[in-house]
mmCIF file of C-alpha atoms in Angstrom:
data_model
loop_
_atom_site.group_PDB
_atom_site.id
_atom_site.type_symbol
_atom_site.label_atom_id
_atom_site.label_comp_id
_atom_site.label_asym_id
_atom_site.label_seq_id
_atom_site.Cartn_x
_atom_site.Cartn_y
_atom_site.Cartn_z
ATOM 1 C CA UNK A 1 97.234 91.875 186.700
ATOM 2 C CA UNK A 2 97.160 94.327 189.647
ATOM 3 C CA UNK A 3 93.971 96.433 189.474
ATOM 4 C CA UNK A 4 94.764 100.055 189.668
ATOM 5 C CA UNK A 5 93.579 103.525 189.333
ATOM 6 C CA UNK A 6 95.015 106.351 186.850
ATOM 7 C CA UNK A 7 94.743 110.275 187.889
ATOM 8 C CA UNK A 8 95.654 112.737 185.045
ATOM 9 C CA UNK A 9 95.510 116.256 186.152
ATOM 10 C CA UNK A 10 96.743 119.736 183.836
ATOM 11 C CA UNK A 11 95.586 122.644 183.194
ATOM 12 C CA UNK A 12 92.280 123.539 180.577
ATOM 13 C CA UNK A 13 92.322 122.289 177.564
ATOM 14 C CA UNK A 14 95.669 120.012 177.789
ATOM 15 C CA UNK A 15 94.082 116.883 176.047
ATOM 16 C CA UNK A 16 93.222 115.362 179.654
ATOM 17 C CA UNK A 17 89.345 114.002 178.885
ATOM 18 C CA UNK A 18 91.003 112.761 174.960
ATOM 19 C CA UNK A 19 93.446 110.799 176.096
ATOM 20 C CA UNK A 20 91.834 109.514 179.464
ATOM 21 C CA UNK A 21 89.268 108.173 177.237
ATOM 22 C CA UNK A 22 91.296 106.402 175.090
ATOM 23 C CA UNK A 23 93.348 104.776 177.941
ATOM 24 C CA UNK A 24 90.055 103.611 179.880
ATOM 25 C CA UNK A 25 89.105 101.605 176.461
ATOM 26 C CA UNK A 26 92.328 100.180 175.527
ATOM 27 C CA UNK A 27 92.490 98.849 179.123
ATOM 28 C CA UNK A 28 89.360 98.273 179.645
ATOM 29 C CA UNK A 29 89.020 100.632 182.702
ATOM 30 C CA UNK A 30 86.174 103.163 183.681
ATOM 31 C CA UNK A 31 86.616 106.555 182.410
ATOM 32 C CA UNK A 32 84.860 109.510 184.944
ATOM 33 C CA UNK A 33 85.263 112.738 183.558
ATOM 34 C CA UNK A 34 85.573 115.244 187.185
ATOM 35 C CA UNK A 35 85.291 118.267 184.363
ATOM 36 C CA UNK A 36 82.231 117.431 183.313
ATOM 37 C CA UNK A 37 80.897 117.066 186.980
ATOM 38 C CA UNK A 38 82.023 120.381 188.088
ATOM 39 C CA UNK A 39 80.188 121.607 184.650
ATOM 40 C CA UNK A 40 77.066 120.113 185.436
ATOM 41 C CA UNK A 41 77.161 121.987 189.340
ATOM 42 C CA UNK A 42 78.112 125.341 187.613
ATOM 43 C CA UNK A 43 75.450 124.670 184.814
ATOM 44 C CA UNK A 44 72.900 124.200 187.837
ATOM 45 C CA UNK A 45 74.411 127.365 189.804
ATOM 46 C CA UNK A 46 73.342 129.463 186.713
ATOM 47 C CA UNK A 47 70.049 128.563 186.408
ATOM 48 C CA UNK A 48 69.224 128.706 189.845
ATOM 49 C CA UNK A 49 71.545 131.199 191.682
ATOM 50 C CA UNK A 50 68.785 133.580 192.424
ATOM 51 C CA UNK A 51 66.960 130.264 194.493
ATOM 52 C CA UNK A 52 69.893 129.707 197.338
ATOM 53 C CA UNK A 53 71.295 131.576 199.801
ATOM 54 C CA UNK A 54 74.652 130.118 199.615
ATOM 55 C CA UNK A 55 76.572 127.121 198.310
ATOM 56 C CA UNK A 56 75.850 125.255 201.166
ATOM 57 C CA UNK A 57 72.299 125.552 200.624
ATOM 58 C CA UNK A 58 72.359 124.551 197.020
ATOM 59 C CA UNK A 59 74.495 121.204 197.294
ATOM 60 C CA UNK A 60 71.729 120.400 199.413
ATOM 61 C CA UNK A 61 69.664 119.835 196.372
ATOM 62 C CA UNK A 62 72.058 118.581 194.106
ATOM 63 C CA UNK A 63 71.926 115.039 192.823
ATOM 64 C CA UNK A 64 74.463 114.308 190.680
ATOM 65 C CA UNK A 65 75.141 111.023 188.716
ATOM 66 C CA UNK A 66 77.250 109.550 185.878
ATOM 67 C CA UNK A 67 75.809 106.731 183.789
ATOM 68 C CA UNK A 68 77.474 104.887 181.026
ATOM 69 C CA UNK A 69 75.712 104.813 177.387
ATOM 70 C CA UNK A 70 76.827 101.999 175.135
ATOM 71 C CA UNK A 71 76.349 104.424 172.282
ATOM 72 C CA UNK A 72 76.939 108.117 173.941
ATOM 73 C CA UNK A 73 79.542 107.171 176.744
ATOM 74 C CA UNK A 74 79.780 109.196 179.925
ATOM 75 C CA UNK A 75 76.274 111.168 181.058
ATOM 76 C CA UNK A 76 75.727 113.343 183.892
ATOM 77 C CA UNK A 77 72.582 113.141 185.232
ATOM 78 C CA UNK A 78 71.941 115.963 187.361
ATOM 79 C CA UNK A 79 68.039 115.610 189.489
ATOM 80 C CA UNK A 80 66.805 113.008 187.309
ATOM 81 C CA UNK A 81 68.033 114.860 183.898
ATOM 82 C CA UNK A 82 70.451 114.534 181.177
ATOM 83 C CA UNK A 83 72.462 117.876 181.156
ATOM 84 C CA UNK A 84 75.273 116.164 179.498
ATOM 85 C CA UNK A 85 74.634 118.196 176.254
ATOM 86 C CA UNK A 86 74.357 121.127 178.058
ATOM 87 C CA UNK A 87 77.423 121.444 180.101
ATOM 88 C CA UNK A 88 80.478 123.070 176.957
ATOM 89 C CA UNK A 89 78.696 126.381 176.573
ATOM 90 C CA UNK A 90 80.726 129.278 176.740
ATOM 91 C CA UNK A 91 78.486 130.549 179.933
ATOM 92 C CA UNK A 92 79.283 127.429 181.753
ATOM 93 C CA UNK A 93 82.799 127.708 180.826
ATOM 94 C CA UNK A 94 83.258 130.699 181.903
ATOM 95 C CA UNK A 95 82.125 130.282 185.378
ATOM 96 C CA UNK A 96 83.103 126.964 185.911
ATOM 97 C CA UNK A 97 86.852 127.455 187.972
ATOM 98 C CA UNK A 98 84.433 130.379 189.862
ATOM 99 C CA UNK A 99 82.304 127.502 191.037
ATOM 100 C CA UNK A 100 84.987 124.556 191.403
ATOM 101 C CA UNK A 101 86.630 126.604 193.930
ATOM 102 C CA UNK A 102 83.698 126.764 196.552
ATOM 103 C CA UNK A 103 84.069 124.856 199.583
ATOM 104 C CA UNK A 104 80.216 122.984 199.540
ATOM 105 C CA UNK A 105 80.872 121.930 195.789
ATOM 106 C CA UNK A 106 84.470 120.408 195.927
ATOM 107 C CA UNK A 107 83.370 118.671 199.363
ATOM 108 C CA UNK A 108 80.675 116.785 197.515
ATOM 109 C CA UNK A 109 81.950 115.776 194.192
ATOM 110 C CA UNK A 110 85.248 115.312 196.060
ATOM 111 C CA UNK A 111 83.585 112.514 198.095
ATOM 112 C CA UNK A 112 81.393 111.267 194.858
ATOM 113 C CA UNK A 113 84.958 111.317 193.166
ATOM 114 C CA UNK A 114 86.751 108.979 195.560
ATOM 115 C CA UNK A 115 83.536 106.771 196.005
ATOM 116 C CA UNK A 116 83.760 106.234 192.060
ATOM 117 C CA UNK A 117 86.923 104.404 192.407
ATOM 118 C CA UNK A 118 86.744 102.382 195.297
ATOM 119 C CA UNK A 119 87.013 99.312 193.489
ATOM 120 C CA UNK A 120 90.164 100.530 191.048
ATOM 121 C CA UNK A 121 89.906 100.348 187.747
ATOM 122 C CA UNK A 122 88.957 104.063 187.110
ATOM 123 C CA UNK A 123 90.717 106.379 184.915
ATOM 124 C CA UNK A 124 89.927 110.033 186.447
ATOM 125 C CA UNK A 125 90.999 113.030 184.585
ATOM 126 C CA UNK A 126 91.014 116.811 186.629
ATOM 127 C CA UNK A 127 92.590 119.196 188.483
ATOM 128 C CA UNK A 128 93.302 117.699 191.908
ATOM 129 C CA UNK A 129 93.090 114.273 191.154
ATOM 130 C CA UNK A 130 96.863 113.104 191.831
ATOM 131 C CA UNK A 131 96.986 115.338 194.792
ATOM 132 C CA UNK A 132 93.790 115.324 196.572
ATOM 133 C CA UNK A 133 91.228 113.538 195.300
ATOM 134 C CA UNK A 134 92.856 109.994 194.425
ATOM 135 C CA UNK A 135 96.639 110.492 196.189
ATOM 136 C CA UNK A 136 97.027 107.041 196.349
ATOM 137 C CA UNK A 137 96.787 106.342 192.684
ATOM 138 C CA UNK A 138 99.215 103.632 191.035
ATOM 139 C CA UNK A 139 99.758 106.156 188.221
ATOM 140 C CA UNK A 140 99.730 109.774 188.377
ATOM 141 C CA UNK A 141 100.211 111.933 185.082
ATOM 142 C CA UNK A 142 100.666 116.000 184.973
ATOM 143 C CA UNK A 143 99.745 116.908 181.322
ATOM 144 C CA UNK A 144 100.549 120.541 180.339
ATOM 145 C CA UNK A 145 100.655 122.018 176.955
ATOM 146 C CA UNK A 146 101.495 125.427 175.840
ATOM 147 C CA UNK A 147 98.667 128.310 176.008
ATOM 148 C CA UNK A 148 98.479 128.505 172.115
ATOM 149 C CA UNK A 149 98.536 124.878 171.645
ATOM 150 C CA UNK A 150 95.803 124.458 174.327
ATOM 151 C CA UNK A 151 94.042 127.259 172.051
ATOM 152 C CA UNK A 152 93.876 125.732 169.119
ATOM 153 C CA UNK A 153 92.340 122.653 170.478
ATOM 154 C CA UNK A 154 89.678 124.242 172.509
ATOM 155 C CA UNK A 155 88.782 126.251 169.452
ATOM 156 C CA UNK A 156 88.576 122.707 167.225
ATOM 157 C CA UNK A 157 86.350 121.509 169.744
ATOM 158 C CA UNK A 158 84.554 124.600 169.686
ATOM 159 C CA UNK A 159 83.968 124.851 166.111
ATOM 160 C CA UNK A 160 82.861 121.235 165.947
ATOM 161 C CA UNK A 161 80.169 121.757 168.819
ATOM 162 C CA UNK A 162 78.524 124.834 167.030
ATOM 163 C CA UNK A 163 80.086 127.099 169.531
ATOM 164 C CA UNK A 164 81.215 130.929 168.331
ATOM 165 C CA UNK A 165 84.527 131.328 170.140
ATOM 166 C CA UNK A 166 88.411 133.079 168.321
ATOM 167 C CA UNK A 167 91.311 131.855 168.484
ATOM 168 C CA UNK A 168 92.874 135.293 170.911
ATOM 169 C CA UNK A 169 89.748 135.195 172.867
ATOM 170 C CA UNK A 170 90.553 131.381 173.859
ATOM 171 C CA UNK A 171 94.055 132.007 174.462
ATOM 172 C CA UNK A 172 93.172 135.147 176.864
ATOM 173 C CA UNK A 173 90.799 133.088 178.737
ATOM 174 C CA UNK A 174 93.083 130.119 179.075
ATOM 175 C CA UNK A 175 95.735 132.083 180.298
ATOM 176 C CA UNK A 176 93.462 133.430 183.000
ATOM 177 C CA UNK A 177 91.509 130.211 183.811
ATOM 178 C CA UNK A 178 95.191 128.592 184.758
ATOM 179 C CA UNK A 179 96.138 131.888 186.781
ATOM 180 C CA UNK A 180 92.792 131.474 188.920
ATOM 181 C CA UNK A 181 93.411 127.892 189.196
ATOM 182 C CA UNK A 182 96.638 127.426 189.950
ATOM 183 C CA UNK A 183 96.214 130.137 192.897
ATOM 184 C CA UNK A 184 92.773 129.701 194.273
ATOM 185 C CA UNK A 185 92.457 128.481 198.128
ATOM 186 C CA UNK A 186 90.761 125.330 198.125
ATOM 187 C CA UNK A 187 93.147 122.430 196.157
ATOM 188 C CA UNK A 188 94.853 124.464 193.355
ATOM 189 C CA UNK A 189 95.751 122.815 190.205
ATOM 190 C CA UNK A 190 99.223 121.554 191.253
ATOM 191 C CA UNK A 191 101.491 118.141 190.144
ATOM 192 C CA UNK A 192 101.736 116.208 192.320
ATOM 193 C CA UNK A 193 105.188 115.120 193.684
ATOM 194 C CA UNK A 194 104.765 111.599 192.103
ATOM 195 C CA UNK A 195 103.319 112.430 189.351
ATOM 196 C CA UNK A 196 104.857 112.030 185.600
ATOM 197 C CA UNK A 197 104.903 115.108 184.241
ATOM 198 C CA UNK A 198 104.288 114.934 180.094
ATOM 199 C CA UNK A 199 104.097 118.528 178.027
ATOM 200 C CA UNK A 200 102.286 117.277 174.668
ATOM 201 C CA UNK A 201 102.580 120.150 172.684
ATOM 202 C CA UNK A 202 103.267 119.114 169.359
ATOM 203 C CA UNK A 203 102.689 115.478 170.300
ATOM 204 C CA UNK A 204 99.892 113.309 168.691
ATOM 205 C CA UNK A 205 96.695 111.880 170.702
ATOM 206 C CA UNK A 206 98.781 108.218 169.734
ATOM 207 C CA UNK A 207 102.262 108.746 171.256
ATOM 208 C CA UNK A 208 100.155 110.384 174.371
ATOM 209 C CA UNK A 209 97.833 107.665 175.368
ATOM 210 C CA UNK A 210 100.246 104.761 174.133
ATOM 211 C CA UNK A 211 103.070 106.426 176.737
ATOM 212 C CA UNK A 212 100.455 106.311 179.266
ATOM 213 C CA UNK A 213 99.539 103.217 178.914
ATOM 214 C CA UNK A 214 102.619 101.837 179.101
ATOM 215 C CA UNK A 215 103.074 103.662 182.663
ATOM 216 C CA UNK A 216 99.807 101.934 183.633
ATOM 217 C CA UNK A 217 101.013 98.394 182.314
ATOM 218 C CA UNK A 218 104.109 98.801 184.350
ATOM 219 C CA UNK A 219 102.064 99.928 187.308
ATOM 220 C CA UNK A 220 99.863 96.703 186.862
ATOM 221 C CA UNK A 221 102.760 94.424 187.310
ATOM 222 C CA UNK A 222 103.721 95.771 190.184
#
């Protein structure tokens, strides 16, 4: 079969990383998480904001990599440390579309992004993945979900992880999160004009990733 590449953009907390994951392993494709990269660069910008004079000037000592545990999955190694653990805090997610949208940090993961998947095979899941990062991809997917669905997800995932979070808070701050990144300058969260578009609300994780996958079999025949 045809190797190929798979972009699946949408807005926070639409089920993007779940069901990207599960479509890398049934097809036996590399999953790369872009989230969790711009996480790691915001969770670095935190603890060292006061030490740059710019984003230009911090990218320039940012080493980012993503290694592949047997037992853990995806980590982000960030200067030579795990900060994979570190990066679903609520400070990190609260700053993280702040950070995505500078100039210096999408140029660089940007580039590690489309480096990644060189080869095909990849399975990227983000906001600008159809439309900027990977346009060429075989298969393109817009998930979207509705604001109190996307809610009551984040705040499983919360409650799972140990983190304090309610059920209006989450819903206020997704509602804002899509506002800022659906209109921000620098490659706004956008389908693009090949993409599927598939609202899941009220669909399972199954009927998700098994219509996916049948867009990528499709694609592979090609």
């Amino acid at each position: 079969m045809t190797a190929i590449n798979i972009a699946i953009d949408g807005p926070a907390a639409a089920g993007k990383s779940t069901i990207a994951k599960r479509v890398a392993t049934t097809l036996n494709m590399i999953y790369v998480d872009t989230g969790a990269m711009y996480r790691a660069i915001t969770y670095y910008y935190l603890n060292n904001q006061a030490t740059f004079k710019d984003f230009d000037d911090m990218m320039t000592h940012v080493d980012l990599k993503l290694i592949y545990d047997e037992e853990k999955g995806q980590r982000v190694i960030l200067n030579d440390e795990d900060v994979t653990d570190y990066l679903r805090s609520n400070e990190v997610t609260d700053n993280v579309s702040f950070v995505a949208s500078k100039d210096a940090v999408r140029k660089y993961l940007v580039q590690a992004q489309q480096q990644l998947a060189e080869n095909k095979g990849i399975v990227m899941d983000g906001r600008d993945i159809g439309t900027t990062v990977l346009p060429d991809a075989e298969v393109k997917v817009y998930m979207i979900a509705s604001v109190e669905e996307r809610a009551q997800r984040r705040l499983k995932d919360n409650t799972d992880r140990g983190i304090p979070s309610t059920l209006e808070q989450l819903k206020q701050d997704i509602a804002e999160r899509d506002a800022y990144d659906m209109n921000r300058e620098i490659s706004p969260l956008v389908k693009a004009d090949d993409a599927i578009e598939m609202d899941t609300t009220g669909m399972t994780i199954e009927a998700v990733t098994e219509r996916i996958i049948q867009l990528a079999e499709a694609a592979q025949l090609n």
